[in-house]
Amino acid sequence: MSEVSRFGHVELEDMPVDIRERLEPIVEKSGFVPNVFRALARRPRELRAFLDYHDALMDSDDGLSRAERELIVVATSGANHCTYCVVAHGAILRIRARDPEIADKVASNPYAVTLSPRERAIVDLALLIARESETLTEEDLDTARAAGLTDEEIWDVGSITALFGLSNRIAHLTALAPNPEFYLLGRQPR
Amino acid sequence: MSEVSRFGHVELEDMPVDIRERLEPIVEKSGFVPNVFRALARRPRELRAFLDYHDALMDSDDGLSRAERELIVVATSGANHCTYCVVAHGAILRIRARDPEIADKVASNPYAVTLSPRERAIVDLALLIARESETLTEEDLDTARAAGLTDEEIWDVGSITALFGLSNRIAHLTALAPNPEFYLLGRQPR
Amino acid sequence: MSEVSRFGHVELEDMPVDIRERLEPIVEKSGFVPNVFRALARRPRELRAFLDYHDALMDSDDGLSRAERELIVVATSGANHCTYCVVAHGAILRIRARDPEIADKVASNPYAVTLSPRERAIVDLALLIARESETLTEEDLDTARAAGLTDEEIWDVGSITALFGLSNRIAHLTALAPNPEFYLLGRQPR
Amino acid sequence: MSEVSRFGHVELEDMPVDIRERLEPIVEKSGFVPNVFRALARRPRELRAFLDYHDALMDSDDGLSRAERELIVVATSGANHCTYCVVAHGAILRIRARDPEIADKVASNPYAVTLSPRERAIVDLALLIARESETLTEEDLDTARAAGLTDEEIWDVGSITALFGLSNRIAHLTALAPNPEFYLLGRQPR
Amino acid sequence: MSEVSRFGHVELEDMPVDIRERLEPIVEKSGFVPNVFRALARRPRELRAFLDYHDALMDSDDGLSRAERELIVVATSGANHCTYCVVAHGAILRIRARDPEIADKVASNPYAVTLSPRERAIVDLALLIARESETLTEEDLDTARAAGLTDEEIWDVGSITALFGLSNRIAHLTALAPNPEFYLLGRQPR
Amino acid sequence: MSEVSRFGHVELEDMPVDIRERLEPIVEKSGFVPNVFRALARRPRELRAFLDYHDALMDSDDGLSRAERELIVVATSGANHCTYCVVAHGAILRIRARDPEIADKVASNPYAVTLSPRERAIVDLALLIARESETLTEEDLDTARAAGLTDEEIWDVGSITALFGLSNRIAHLTALAPNPEFYLLGRQPR
């Protein structure tokens, strides 16, 4: 087993050029290649689709803020017990929310962590979709709307939850290990 | 609420041209536009990513057969209680497996439906990943390997399960309705 | 294993005469002997009691309509993952409700299928009794009453759910296979 | 609410004569009319069917002993949290097994109570059918067979579990109260 | 295996003198040494801490009555399926509440047993903390407050539930057997 | 609500002198008063009992190592979704195990984290006792014994799990907040 994934991985220099070019800004910014990309690069078509889906949902401040989007990811990944996503997106959430404690609180107990009413509505909807989406009804959406979420924001909550439900499952399938750097990122106030 | 999705939908002629061209062969073959595309077309970037991921995993007979891939989709969607995917992919499974009964059996009870040992290993792994992926260990993969699955096939089982877990959640979020045509497809021996 | 039940079965001509006479109108109407009777006929006393209980609860339009009674059966059997009952009573529900789609919708997701308020109250009560009856309180009954159900109708909902909970368990025990005819019945508008 | 059932009840002298004659030996032996009969007598057809089913499964020492049959009832009712059946059949189990402690042990924790291997196989099968019958496979039956159960005994275990699953649900529906006499029966060694 | 615990036990005369002196009034009053003390006496430091915690929470009528405290213990132990605690504290509850039926009702079905509104609020809070404490929010406490519980009483409900959750787990770990005397205590009106 | 607990808290200087003296070495070593003590100090008798139980189980290297004892606490607290215990004991585990990643891995997914066979046996037993102790049988203990655990070590695993199950519930009840210092402790290699 490689230290990245139980199915092995691909180093940045061995990835197809379009993927390499796409990942380089991320690598430059963070200083390392997140393991999810090295593990998924064994299947370039799937990695491209994953990146496209990810960017369509996560690279935006339109409606949900970037911090709110990461909040959904950490709550979903905590409820799904996904170590990679909790550690990696926990780091991003700490940075985006400028709060060194929020990620550990949300990941360990998304059900009762103290949040603003808007954040609580976002997390409640995400948890419902992550763990028992078959029971979701119009009333559940009305609860979210009553907390101020628009239908486009509700779509975003649901789709981000669904995408990271996919991501959590692939991380479990591949025994994906977080890069050591993620554990410390965003923990010290700057 | 439109009859397609609670968030409305886009007709084929109003979709971006690249998506329209991509869907046309499907529409031609089946005689209708599957509602999942009309509902997701509200968000073209997400629809493109979904189609790319779908095609990378489903349009292949390399390793898993196409019938086995649809078997995973129907078992996952049955366990996740997703009406759209059960009805739509149930139709495709009936056709691919040339069996008018298999989809209803798998969808209603994926846990105990009688299958070949290889199919049972595929479905057991899919159900584990669909419903409690956090508990998956190397021993679970060894069980799949003992039934003859290669690591590439195991990856496919896991990724198809994860992708349709996403799909099931979006269908629940949007209250996606199956096209009436799906209910009857593949039910009569030809 | 016979193709009917893992414990074998009895053909109509070998059943006790009272049972044979009782089943003949059903066989005449449907054109075949439903497998549940062939499987249970190994134990005539139990089959007679089952038929009596069934007829007392299902052969009536007093209070709950016949379509509503079958709705309860399909919702319960879907929640209990019973292939035989989903397929056989799904056929009857399609016919009684004159709706070719209702059974697949209810069986795959009884929790969120769109129904009238009265039907939703019926199905919610049935699901509660089917899956966690120990938590049922007077408030749950008041919810049903608020949707217009009388106490006699509530008794019917509960007893039908309980009887088909029995039926679902015996179908699982015997690996009861649906007759091929059920899969198509009621699917085409007449 | 009557003290017997939330839907009222019928006294012995007001029951149809055939039911009264049938219950009289029970009443004579125990000295009181078990409340389940008074509550169900509101619906004589259902009560007759219930009595027939009950007698077909419980009044026999052929294969399973009477104590084993009551063991199934108490384990099922404990797992289903049914107060009436735990208290009433707990009394019968104490008497049949000549053991003043067995019923409280089985009802409070059917999962880990110390039993003989044959009894453990019976209770394990009953619990599987009571709580998650959809997962039952041939391997589960082989486990029961390996503990010495015949197929007829397996059928009995499954059918008794299913019948008392029905009974538990109706007791919850009707808020059925145990007769005070049951609490003490069989508790003192004679 | 001793008849008290799977890890053996210590008789009263072999216990450290401070523990012996502490237990003597209990033994004198009840006429026997409750097995929990004999089993835990293998680890005197743990037994002393357990007794201290127990007495701090249970030996008081300040706020919650002694009967209410035992009600919490029996409801928690019933939900946790702990035979020792159901039988032993069931006896104490019968005595404290002067009700020969209450313990069997609460233990078999704490979810729906008929109670006063104050008792129901106590039991609901206990069940929430016993089985899914991670979801507890301020709203749940407000529900308890609305039924008249003070914050000190809420603390008591939570701490008693938590302490007997510990006790239930140790009883399961040690396969702790109830003393025969407990089964009958408090069953006959005096 | 104080920032420590929803029921307020007591500062070190206001605690009874015996408790203050007992906590001082901890405070000196860590540089702050862990919030659990400030919250529980509202009830000195309960705090003393908790400290006694804690010390009896945690302050020892006899049998289980101190790192193994903290491993049990973090696995249990992760499975129970307890933020305070995950953050506070996660810090202690990082220090005791000299591993900056272990706590986040165990807390987020105790079910599948990679561990040595002995550690896996310890964690599996702890999870079983934390979440479904009613099903524990002698076979489960034999599995632990086969991994080399003695009966005294098994007792320790079970009792530590039970004690922190209590602790987790009280943390949820009081909405106990981790001290900010815990989040960073042990994260940097020294």
GROMACS .gro file of N, CA and C in nm, chain E residues 94-143:
model
  150
  854ARG      N    1  -4.037  -0.014   4.197
  854ARG     CA    2  -4.168  -0.062   4.243
  854ARG      C    3  -4.191  -0.019   4.388
  855ILE      N    4  -4.087  -0.030   4.468
  855ILE     CA    5  -4.100   0.006   4.610
  855ILE      C    6  -4.116   0.157   4.627
  856ARG      N    7  -4.028   0.233   4.561
  856ARG     CA    8  -4.032   0.378   4.577
  856ARG      C    9  -4.163   0.438   4.523
  857ALA      N   10  -4.211   0.385   4.410
  857ALA     CA   11  -4.332   0.440   4.348
  857ALA      C   12  -4.457   0.373   4.402
  858ARG      N   13  -4.440   0.273   4.488
  858ARG     CA   14  -4.554   0.196   4.542
  858ARG      C   15  -4.646   0.152   4.428
  859ASP      N   16  -4.587   0.096   4.325
  859ASP     CA   17  -4.663   0.054   4.207
  859ASP      C   18  -4.601  -0.075   4.155
  860PRO      N   19  -4.674  -0.188   4.164
  860PRO     CA   20  -4.614  -0.316   4.126
  860PRO      C   21  -4.596  -0.334   3.975
  861GLU      N   22  -4.654  -0.245   3.893
  861GLU     CA   23  -4.650  -0.264   3.748
  861GLU      C   24  -4.554  -0.170   3.676
  862ILE      N   25  -4.519  -0.057   3.741
  862ILE     CA   26  -4.451   0.049   3.671
  862ILE      C   27  -4.318   0.006   3.609
  863ALA      N   28  -4.241  -0.076   3.682
  863ALA     CA   29  -4.107  -0.109   3.634
  863ALA      C   30  -4.113  -0.190   3.504
  864ASP      N   31  -4.200  -0.291   3.499
  864ASP     CA   32  -4.208  -0.372   3.377
  864ASP      C   33  -4.256  -0.288   3.259
  865LYS      N   34  -4.347  -0.196   3.286
  865LYS     CA   35  -4.396  -0.109   3.177
  865LYS      C   36  -4.285  -0.018   3.125
  866VAL      N   37  -4.213   0.047   3.216
  866VAL     CA   38  -4.108   0.140   3.175
  866VAL      C   39  -3.992   0.066   3.108
  867ALA      N   40  -3.954  -0.046   3.164
  867ALA     CA   41  -3.839  -0.117   3.109
  867ALA      C   42  -3.868  -0.174   2.971
  868SER      N   43  -3.990  -0.227   2.952
  868SER     CA   44  -4.018  -0.289   2.821
  868SER      C   45  -4.042  -0.183   2.714
  869ASN      N   46  -4.102  -0.072   2.748
  869ASN     CA   47  -4.127   0.032   2.648
  869ASN      C   48  -4.123   0.172   2.708
  870PRO      N   49  -4.002   0.224   2.733
  870PRO     CA   50  -3.991   0.359   2.790
  870PRO      C   51  -4.041   0.467   2.693
  871TYR      N   52  -4.050   0.433   2.565
  871TYR     CA   53  -4.085   0.533   2.463
  871TYR      C   54  -4.232   0.573   2.472
  872ALA      N   55  -4.321   0.479   2.504
  872ALA     CA   56  -4.464   0.509   2.496
  872ALA      C   57  -4.542   0.481   2.623
  873VAL      N   58  -4.477   0.440   2.731
  873VAL     CA   59  -4.549   0.416   2.856
  873VAL      C   60  -4.622   0.543   2.898
  874THR      N   61  -4.743   0.525   2.949
  874THR     CA   62  -4.822   0.639   2.995
  874THR      C   63  -4.766   0.693   3.126
  875LEU      N   64  -4.732   0.822   3.127
  875LEU     CA   65  -4.673   0.887   3.244
  875LEU      C   66  -4.735   1.026   3.259
  876SER      N   67  -4.716   1.088   3.375
  876SER     CA   68  -4.756   1.228   3.390
  876SER      C   69  -4.668   1.314   3.300
  877PRO      N   70  -4.714   1.434   3.263
  877PRO     CA   71  -4.631   1.520   3.176
  877PRO      C   72  -4.490   1.544   3.232
  878ARG      N   73  -4.479   1.563   3.364
  878ARG     CA   74  -4.346   1.583   3.423
  878ARG      C   75  -4.259   1.458   3.408
  879GLU      N   76  -4.318   1.342   3.437
  879GLU     CA   77  -4.242   1.217   3.422
  879GLU      C   78  -4.205   1.193   3.276
  880ARG      N   79  -4.297   1.224   3.186
  880ARG     CA   80  -4.269   1.204   3.043
  880ARG      C   81  -4.151   1.291   3.000
  881ALA      N   82  -4.148   1.417   3.048
  881ALA     CA   83  -4.037   1.507   3.013
  881ALA      C   84  -3.906   1.452   3.068
  882ILE      N   85  -3.911   1.398   3.189
  882ILE     CA   86  -3.791   1.339   3.250
  882ILE      C   87  -3.742   1.220   3.166
  883VAL      N   88  -3.835   1.132   3.132
  883VAL     CA   89  -3.797   1.011   3.058
  883VAL      C   90  -3.752   1.046   2.916
  884ASP      N   91  -3.820   1.139   2.852
  884ASP     CA   92  -3.779   1.177   2.716
  884ASP      C   93  -3.636   1.232   2.715
  885LEU      N   94  -3.605   1.316   2.813
  885LEU     CA   95  -3.470   1.371   2.821
  885LEU      C   96  -3.369   1.260   2.849
  886ALA      N   97  -3.404   1.169   2.938
  886ALA     CA   98  -3.314   1.058   2.969
  886ALA      C   99  -3.289   0.972   2.845
  887LEU      N  100  -3.394   0.942   2.769
  887LEU     CA  101  -3.377   0.858   2.650
  887LEU      C  102  -3.291   0.927   2.545
  888LEU      N  103  -3.310   1.056   2.531
  888LEU     CA  104  -3.229   1.133   2.435
  888LEU      C  105  -3.082   1.127   2.474
  889ILE      N  106  -3.054   1.144   2.601
  889ILE     CA  107  -2.915   1.144   2.647
  889ILE      C  108  -2.857   1.002   2.646
  890ALA      N  109  -2.941   0.905   2.672
  890ALA     CA  110  -2.892   0.767   2.673
  890ALA      C  111  -2.855   0.719   2.534
  891ARG      N  112  -2.935   0.756   2.434
  891ARG     CA  113  -2.920   0.692   2.303
  891ARG      C  114  -2.862   0.781   2.194
  892GLU      N  115  -2.877   0.912   2.202
  892GLU     CA  116  -2.822   0.999   2.095
  892GLU      C  117  -2.790   1.136   2.152
  893SER      N  118  -2.707   1.137   2.257
  893SER     CA  119  -2.681   1.263   2.327
  893SER      C  120  -2.614   1.367   2.238
  894GLU      N  121  -2.551   1.324   2.130
  894GLU     CA  122  -2.483   1.420   2.042
  894GLU      C  123  -2.581   1.518   1.977
  895THR      N  124  -2.708   1.482   1.972
  895THR     CA  125  -2.804   1.571   1.905
  895THR      C  126  -2.873   1.667   2.002
  896LEU      N  127  -2.843   1.657   2.130
  896LEU     CA  128  -2.911   1.741   2.229
  896LEU      C  129  -2.881   1.890   2.208
  897THR      N  130  -2.988   1.969   2.201
  897THR     CA  131  -2.971   2.113   2.184
  897THR      C  132  -3.050   2.189   2.292
  898GLU      N  133  -3.029   2.319   2.294
  898GLU     CA  134  -3.099   2.404   2.389
  898GLU      C  135  -3.251   2.385   2.379
  899GLU      N  136  -3.303   2.360   2.258
  899GLU     CA  137  -3.447   2.341   2.243
  899GLU      C  138  -3.496   2.220   2.323
  900ASP      N  139  -3.416   2.115   2.325
  900ASP     CA  140  -3.455   1.997   2.403
  900ASP      C  141  -3.464   2.032   2.551
  901LEU      N  142  -3.370   2.113   2.598
  901LEU     CA  143  -3.377   2.154   2.739
  901LEU      C  144  -3.497   2.245   2.763
  902ASP      N  145  -3.528   2.330   2.665
  902ASP     CA  146  -3.645   2.417   2.682
  902ASP      C  147  -3.773   2.334   2.692
  903THR      N  148  -3.780   2.225   2.620
  903THR     CA  149  -3.895   2.135   2.632
  903THR      C  150  -3.907   2.081   2.774
   0.00000   0.00000   0.00000
